[in-house]
mmCIF file of C-alpha atoms in Angstrom:
data_model
loop_
_atom_site.group_PDB
_atom_site.id
_atom_site.type_symbol
_atom_site.label_atom_id
_atom_site.label_comp_id
_atom_site.label_asym_id
_atom_site.label_seq_id
_atom_site.Cartn_x
_atom_site.Cartn_y
_atom_site.Cartn_z
ATOM 1 C CA MET A 1 29.244 -160.591 -136.910
ATOM 2 C CA THR A 2 30.819 -157.544 -135.068
ATOM 3 C CA THR A 3 29.420 -154.484 -133.620
ATOM 4 C CA ALA A 4 31.345 -151.500 -132.913
ATOM 5 C CA LEU A 5 30.201 -148.337 -130.872
ATOM 6 C CA ARG A 6 33.027 -145.430 -131.591
ATOM 7 C CA VAL A 7 32.566 -142.454 -129.358
ATOM 8 C CA ALA A 8 34.534 -139.302 -129.200
ATOM 9 C CA PRO A 9 37.432 -139.875 -126.306
ATOM 10 C CA GLU A 10 35.999 -137.002 -123.865
ATOM 11 C CA LYS A 11 32.420 -139.369 -124.119
ATOM 12 C CA ASN A 12 34.437 -142.639 -124.007
ATOM 13 C CA LEU A 13 35.118 -143.457 -119.938
ATOM 14 C CA PHE A 14 31.767 -142.073 -119.364
ATOM 15 C CA ILE A 15 30.580 -145.116 -121.940
ATOM 16 C CA VAL A 16 32.588 -147.794 -120.790
ATOM 17 C CA ALA A 17 31.985 -146.778 -117.201
ATOM 18 C CA HIS A 18 28.377 -146.567 -117.325
ATOM 19 C CA HIS A 19 28.541 -150.315 -119.650
ATOM 20 C CA LEU A 20 30.893 -152.236 -117.043
ATOM 21 C CA PHE A 21 30.162 -150.681 -113.551
ATOM 22 C CA ARG A 22 28.505 -153.185 -111.093
ATOM 23 C CA THR A 23 28.445 -153.657 -107.576
ATOM 24 C CA ARG A 24 31.006 -155.681 -106.272
ATOM 25 C CA THR A 25 30.834 -159.834 -106.656
ATOM 26 C CA THR A 26 32.662 -162.851 -106.022
ATOM 27 C CA LYS A 27 32.320 -163.943 -109.529
ATOM 28 C CA PRO A 28 32.908 -162.091 -112.943
ATOM 29 C CA HIS A 29 30.191 -161.329 -114.996
ATOM 30 C CA ASP A 30 29.514 -164.169 -117.038
ATOM 31 C CA SER A 31 30.105 -162.788 -120.698
ATOM 32 C CA ARG A 32 30.199 -166.188 -122.991
ATOM 33 C CA ARG A 33 27.645 -164.928 -125.315
ATOM 34 C CA GLU A 34 28.607 -161.101 -125.092
ATOM 35 C CA GLN A 35 32.137 -159.535 -124.864
ATOM 36 C CA SER A 36 32.680 -155.610 -123.867
ATOM 37 C CA ILE A 37 35.820 -154.884 -124.385
ATOM 38 C CA PHE A 38 38.062 -151.676 -123.613
ATOM 39 C CA ARG A 39 40.246 -150.864 -125.819
ATOM 40 C CA GLY A 40 41.880 -147.529 -126.799
ATOM 41 C CA ASN A 41 39.338 -145.073 -127.626
ATOM 42 C CA ARG A 42 36.596 -147.428 -128.542
ATOM 43 C CA LEU A 43 34.337 -149.693 -126.462
ATOM 44 C CA LYS A 44 33.220 -152.525 -128.919
ATOM 45 C CA ILE A 45 30.653 -155.236 -128.552
ATOM 46 C CA GLU A 46 30.792 -157.926 -130.185
ATOM 47 C CA THR A 47 29.841 -161.651 -130.409
ATOM 48 C CA LEU A 48 31.968 -163.733 -129.054
ATOM 49 C CA THR A 49 33.542 -166.307 -132.010
ATOM 50 C CA GLU A 50 36.998 -168.614 -131.934
ATOM 51 C CA PRO A 51 39.351 -166.525 -133.730
ATOM 52 C CA LYS A 52 40.581 -167.464 -136.682
ATOM 53 C CA VAL A 53 44.036 -167.934 -138.070
ATOM 54 C CA PRO A 54 44.578 -168.126 -141.466
ATOM 55 C CA HIS A 55 45.606 -170.683 -143.799
ATOM 56 C CA GLY A 56 49.196 -171.911 -143.564
ATOM 57 C CA ARG A 57 49.748 -169.774 -140.537
ATOM 58 C CA THR A 58 50.257 -171.024 -136.673
ATOM 59 C CA ARG A 59 48.953 -169.449 -133.506
ATOM 60 C CA ARG A 60 51.446 -167.000 -132.094
ATOM 61 C CA CYS A 61 52.305 -168.632 -128.520
ATOM 62 C CA MET A 62 51.125 -165.988 -126.190
ATOM 63 C CA ASN A 63 52.910 -164.847 -122.685
ATOM 64 C CA LEU A 64 50.407 -164.328 -120.023
ATOM 65 C CA ILE A 65 51.563 -162.902 -116.944
ATOM 66 C CA PHE A 66 48.684 -162.716 -114.104
ATOM 67 C CA ASP A 67 48.357 -160.684 -110.812
ATOM 68 C CA PHE A 68 47.078 -162.860 -108.170
ATOM 69 C CA ASP A 69 44.731 -160.860 -105.249
ATOM 70 C CA GLY A 70 42.134 -159.618 -107.306
ATOM 71 C CA THR A 71 42.533 -161.043 -110.447
ATOM 72 C CA LEU A 72 42.937 -165.065 -109.985
ATOM 73 C CA ALA A 73 42.040 -165.216 -106.394
ATOM 74 C CA ASP A 74 38.975 -163.511 -104.609
ATOM 75 C CA THR A 75 41.332 -162.076 -101.410
ATOM 76 C CA PHE A 76 39.375 -159.061 -100.892
ATOM 77 C CA SER A 77 37.387 -160.160 -97.975
ATOM 78 C CA LEU A 78 40.880 -161.520 -96.100
ATOM 79 C CA TYR A 79 43.039 -158.587 -96.918
ATOM 80 C CA LEU A 80 40.326 -156.195 -95.419
ATOM 81 C CA LYS A 81 40.167 -158.461 -92.281
ATOM 82 C CA VAL A 82 44.119 -158.284 -91.800
ATOM 83 C CA MET A 83 44.614 -154.718 -92.150
ATOM 84 C CA ARG A 84 41.468 -154.347 -90.114
ATOM 85 C CA SER A 85 42.897 -156.491 -87.292
ATOM 86 C CA ILE A 86 46.497 -154.535 -87.533
ATOM 87 C CA HIS A 87 45.522 -150.999 -87.601
ATOM 88 C CA ARG A 88 46.239 -150.333 -84.417
ATOM 89 C CA GLU A 89 49.291 -151.801 -83.951
ATOM 90 C CA TYR A 90 50.658 -149.701 -86.800
ATOM 91 C CA GLY A 91 48.958 -146.593 -85.878
ATOM 92 C CA PHE A 92 46.575 -146.260 -89.077
ATOM 93 C CA LYS A 93 43.096 -145.758 -89.870
ATOM 94 C CA TYR A 94 39.925 -148.462 -89.895
ATOM 95 C CA ILE A 95 38.694 -149.567 -92.726
ATOM 96 C CA SER A 96 35.063 -149.184 -92.379
ATOM 97 C CA ASP A 97 32.251 -150.852 -94.993
ATOM 98 C CA GLU A 98 31.338 -146.866 -95.775
ATOM 99 C CA HIS A 99 34.846 -146.364 -96.849
ATOM 100 C CA ILE A 100 35.423 -149.548 -99.188
ATOM 101 C CA ALA A 101 33.470 -148.400 -102.224
ATOM 102 C CA ARG A 102 35.523 -144.835 -101.884
ATOM 103 C CA TYR A 103 38.930 -147.269 -101.909
ATOM 104 C CA GLN A 104 38.090 -148.996 -104.808
ATOM 105 C CA GLN A 105 38.111 -145.480 -106.745
ATOM 106 C CA MET A 106 41.345 -144.184 -105.600
ATOM 107 C CA SER A 107 45.427 -145.828 -106.699
ATOM 108 C CA GLY A 108 47.720 -147.850 -103.683
ATOM 109 C CA ARG A 109 49.392 -144.943 -102.908
ATOM 110 C CA GLU A 110 46.041 -142.716 -102.416
ATOM 111 C CA ILE A 111 44.952 -144.958 -100.374
ATOM 112 C CA PHE A 112 48.008 -145.392 -98.361
ATOM 113 C CA ARG A 113 47.872 -141.724 -98.094
ATOM 114 C CA ASP A 114 44.449 -141.925 -96.747
ATOM 115 C CA LEU A 115 45.172 -144.236 -94.279
ATOM 116 C CA GLY A 116 47.896 -142.649 -92.489
ATOM 117 C CA ILE A 117 50.317 -145.309 -93.474
ATOM 118 C CA SER A 118 53.710 -143.286 -94.589
ATOM 119 C CA MET A 119 56.188 -145.188 -97.325
ATOM 120 C CA LEU A 120 58.333 -145.228 -94.783
ATOM 121 C CA HIS A 121 56.492 -147.463 -92.806
ATOM 122 C CA LEU A 122 54.742 -149.422 -95.609
ATOM 123 C CA PRO A 123 57.302 -152.419 -95.794
ATOM 124 C CA ARG A 124 56.553 -152.904 -92.330
ATOM 125 C CA VAL A 125 52.904 -153.167 -92.679
ATOM 126 C CA VAL A 126 53.446 -155.238 -95.880
ATOM 127 C CA ARG A 127 55.718 -157.681 -94.252
ATOM 128 C CA ARG A 128 52.951 -157.840 -91.354
ATOM 129 C CA VAL A 129 50.035 -158.688 -93.943
ATOM 130 C CA ARG A 130 51.903 -161.531 -96.043
ATOM 131 C CA LYS A 131 52.629 -162.959 -93.209
ATOM 132 C CA GLU A 132 49.167 -163.134 -91.451
ATOM 133 C CA PHE A 133 47.997 -164.036 -95.609
ATOM 134 C CA LYS A 134 50.230 -166.995 -95.461
ATOM 135 C CA LYS A 135 47.989 -168.142 -92.194
ATOM 136 C CA GLU A 136 44.720 -168.936 -94.633
ATOM 137 C CA LEU A 137 45.442 -167.880 -98.235
ATOM 138 C CA ASN A 138 44.769 -171.481 -99.009
ATOM 139 C CA THR A 139 41.461 -171.718 -97.872
ATOM 140 C CA GLN A 140 40.532 -168.794 -100.129
ATOM 141 C CA GLN A 141 38.824 -169.199 -103.739
ATOM 142 C CA MET A 142 39.555 -168.669 -107.335
ATOM 143 C CA PHE A 143 36.983 -166.672 -109.061
ATOM 144 C CA SER A 144 34.895 -168.343 -111.476
ATOM 145 C CA GLY A 145 35.732 -169.654 -114.810
ATOM 146 C CA TRP A 146 39.738 -169.816 -114.390
ATOM 147 C CA PRO A 147 40.477 -173.519 -113.684
ATOM 148 C CA GLU A 148 38.896 -173.997 -116.947
ATOM 149 C CA VAL A 149 40.198 -171.083 -118.366
ATOM 150 C CA LEU A 150 43.944 -171.907 -117.757
ATOM 151 C CA ILE A 151 43.546 -175.709 -118.779
ATOM 152 C CA SER A 152 42.350 -174.327 -122.130
ATOM 153 C CA LEU A 153 45.244 -171.172 -122.409
ATOM 154 C CA LYS A 154 48.113 -174.247 -121.691
ATOM 155 C CA ALA A 155 46.269 -176.399 -124.097
ATOM 156 C CA ARG A 156 46.839 -173.710 -126.851
ATOM 157 C CA GLU A 157 50.281 -173.563 -125.696
ATOM 158 C CA CYS A 158 50.303 -170.024 -123.720
ATOM 159 C CA ARG A 159 52.970 -169.734 -121.526
ATOM 160 C CA LEU A 160 51.314 -168.955 -117.839
ATOM 161 C CA TYR A 161 53.318 -166.558 -115.626
ATOM 162 C CA ILE A 162 52.153 -164.814 -112.320
ATOM 163 C CA VAL A 163 53.875 -161.828 -110.952
ATOM 164 C CA SER A 164 52.855 -160.959 -107.117
ATOM 165 C CA SER A 165 53.206 -158.796 -104.097
ATOM 166 C CA ASN A 166 52.046 -162.092 -102.228
ATOM 167 C CA SER A 167 54.273 -164.945 -101.133
ATOM 168 C CA GLY A 168 54.900 -167.772 -103.842
ATOM 169 C CA ALA A 169 54.966 -170.813 -101.970
ATOM 170 C CA SER A 170 50.991 -169.556 -100.501
ATOM 171 C CA ILE A 171 50.006 -169.130 -104.587
ATOM 172 C CA SER A 172 51.056 -172.315 -104.584
ATOM 173 C CA ARG A 173 49.445 -173.736 -102.571
ATOM 174 C CA LEU A 174 46.109 -171.944 -103.344
ATOM 175 C CA MET A 175 46.363 -173.435 -107.167
ATOM 176 C CA GLU A 176 47.254 -177.131 -106.274
ATOM 177 C CA ASN A 177 43.842 -176.949 -104.005
ATOM 178 C CA HIS A 178 42.274 -176.120 -107.044
ATOM 179 C CA ASP A 179 43.863 -178.090 -109.433
ATOM 180 C CA ALA A 180 44.956 -174.516 -111.333
ATOM 181 C CA ASN A 181 48.885 -174.778 -110.890
ATOM 182 C CA HIS A 182 49.439 -174.478 -114.797
ATOM 183 C CA PHE A 183 52.198 -171.731 -114.031
ATOM 184 C CA GLU A 184 55.953 -172.422 -115.778
ATOM 185 C CA LYS A 185 56.740 -169.676 -112.447
ATOM 186 C CA ILE A 186 55.472 -167.837 -109.320
ATOM 187 C CA ILE A 187 57.034 -164.573 -108.490
ATOM 188 C CA SER A 188 57.145 -162.694 -105.473
ATOM 189 C CA GLU A 189 57.580 -159.242 -105.760
ATOM 190 C CA PRO A 190 58.407 -158.153 -101.993
ATOM 191 C CA ARG A 191 58.003 -154.131 -103.029
ATOM 192 C CA ILE A 192 54.063 -153.224 -103.314
ATOM 193 C CA PHE A 193 55.201 -151.139 -106.345
ATOM 194 C CA GLY A 194 58.105 -153.095 -107.866
ATOM 195 C CA LYS A 195 56.029 -155.078 -109.990
ATOM 196 C CA ALA A 196 57.594 -153.993 -113.116
ATOM 197 C CA ARG A 197 60.968 -154.569 -112.221
ATOM 198 C CA SER A 198 59.967 -158.231 -111.775
ATOM 199 C CA ILE A 199 58.192 -158.259 -114.741
ATOM 200 C CA ARG A 200 60.974 -156.882 -116.535
ATOM 201 C CA LYS A 201 63.413 -159.281 -115.624
ATOM 202 C CA LEU A 202 61.205 -162.353 -116.346
ATOM 203 C CA MET A 203 60.998 -161.150 -119.470
ATOM 204 C CA LYS A 204 64.588 -161.329 -119.966
ATOM 205 C CA GLN A 205 65.082 -164.779 -118.541
ATOM 206 C CA ARG A 206 62.540 -166.058 -120.401
ATOM 207 C CA ASN A 207 63.390 -164.382 -124.214
ATOM 208 C CA MET A 208 59.425 -163.305 -124.292
ATOM 209 C CA ASP A 209 58.645 -161.428 -127.530
ATOM 210 C CA PRO A 210 56.916 -157.689 -125.733
ATOM 211 C CA ARG A 211 54.400 -157.800 -128.888
ATOM 212 C CA HIS A 212 53.015 -161.105 -127.587
ATOM 213 C CA THR A 213 53.382 -160.652 -123.807
ATOM 214 C CA TYR A 214 50.267 -159.443 -121.416
ATOM 215 C CA TYR A 215 49.723 -158.296 -118.064
ATOM 216 C CA ILE A 216 46.309 -159.475 -116.341
ATOM 217 C CA GLY A 217 45.936 -157.336 -113.545
ATOM 218 C CA ASP A 218 42.870 -155.547 -110.907
ATOM 219 C CA GLU A 219 44.245 -152.812 -109.972
ATOM 220 C CA LEU A 220 45.855 -149.587 -111.305
ATOM 221 C CA ARG A 221 49.437 -150.339 -110.060
ATOM 222 C CA ASP A 222 48.825 -153.225 -112.570
ATOM 223 C CA ILE A 223 48.671 -150.937 -115.787
ATOM 224 C CA ASP A 224 51.345 -148.520 -114.883
ATOM 225 C CA ALA A 225 53.742 -151.677 -114.044
ATOM 226 C CA ALA A 226 52.649 -153.120 -117.639
ATOM 227 C CA ARG A 227 53.569 -149.831 -119.052
ATOM 228 C CA ARG A 228 56.759 -149.412 -117.587
ATOM 229 C CA SER A 229 57.574 -152.850 -118.955
ATOM 230 C CA GLY A 230 56.219 -152.311 -122.422
ATOM 231 C CA ILE A 231 53.720 -154.666 -122.632
ATOM 232 C CA ALA A 232 49.930 -154.828 -122.887
ATOM 233 C CA ILE A 233 47.647 -155.255 -120.247
ATOM 234 C CA ILE A 234 44.528 -156.820 -119.519
ATOM 235 C CA SER A 235 42.481 -155.165 -117.075
ATOM 236 C CA VAL A 236 39.961 -157.221 -115.013
ATOM 237 C CA SER A 237 36.468 -155.595 -113.787
ATOM 238 C CA TRP A 238 36.303 -157.726 -110.774
ATOM 239 C CA GLY A 239 38.606 -157.112 -108.848
ATOM 240 C CA TYR A 240 39.874 -154.290 -106.141
ATOM 241 C CA ASN A 241 39.781 -151.382 -108.447
ATOM 242 C CA CYS A 242 36.232 -150.896 -110.087
ATOM 243 C CA PRO A 243 35.998 -150.627 -113.477
ATOM 244 C CA LYS A 244 35.147 -146.711 -114.023
ATOM 245 C CA THR A 245 38.145 -145.991 -111.890
ATOM 246 C CA LEU A 246 40.357 -148.479 -114.247
ATOM 247 C CA ALA A 247 39.053 -146.993 -117.524
ATOM 248 C CA THR A 248 40.596 -143.430 -116.714
ATOM 249 C CA ARG A 249 43.723 -144.832 -117.383
ATOM 250 C CA GLN A 250 42.386 -146.847 -120.886
ATOM 251 C CA PRO A 251 44.016 -149.871 -120.321
ATOM 252 C CA ASP A 252 44.537 -152.149 -123.927
ATOM 253 C CA PHE A 253 41.832 -154.362 -122.823
ATOM 254 C CA MET A 254 39.082 -154.929 -120.012
ATOM 255 C CA ILE A 255 37.504 -158.087 -119.403
ATOM 256 C CA ASN A 256 34.462 -158.783 -117.924
ATOM 257 C CA HIS A 257 35.306 -162.659 -117.666
ATOM 258 C CA PRO A 258 38.423 -164.642 -117.645
ATOM 259 C CA SER A 259 36.978 -166.631 -120.555
ATOM 260 C CA GLU A 260 37.347 -163.683 -122.770
ATOM 261 C CA LEU A 261 40.827 -164.084 -122.524
ATOM 262 C CA LEU A 262 40.419 -167.111 -125.102
ATOM 263 C CA PHE A 263 39.104 -164.563 -127.918
ATOM 264 C CA LEU A 264 42.582 -162.668 -127.689
ATOM 265 C CA PRO A 265 43.699 -162.281 -131.252
ATOM 266 C CA PRO A 266 45.817 -165.139 -132.619
#
């Protein structure tokens, strides 16, 4: 049985933000019994049930393209540690604990502007962050629930990929450490705002149908990348950007736990 709450567009963001917003945690909200999905101009609260495929019809093969940092892996603390350790060397502001909540409500470009990192110098900073990440990334943790969910998605013949601005080799090692390397391809995009290009290239190479392809990410730039690639975006509520901020861009879906991916329509 499904209960749908229809709201006027101007009231939509408040209701979604109120329902989804919470303090940051290393574990996604466990919503195995109840699912809250932000979808267009409607907030649906529905009991999770296995999607039924009509008799005589096969389940469509879905292409699921994942972001990595803040979506699959909890690397926020490492990111913060690295940025704090290099801020003097590259001449940008120190990220204090008091600034974190404010930055979670901002886009990447807004954050870099506030820190004093120009677009001209950003590539140097990104390369240094990636270098430091490589040293410790394999010690980071995946968010709770992902290893089991990835196995289930693979069993359903979903095609799984990663497009990330992090190092492909480092991502692969972390996945292997968690017995979660079920991805057909891991793409490392060196440009922090270049994901759309990598997604489109991957879709062309693998002949993906945009109607059955989703990008799963935790930031505003992930929403932008999916839209520029012509595919649906599934935002996660536990990553770098807070749910209230993500809701302002009206993602196609917003999930509170990895297991909710198992209940997408066939």
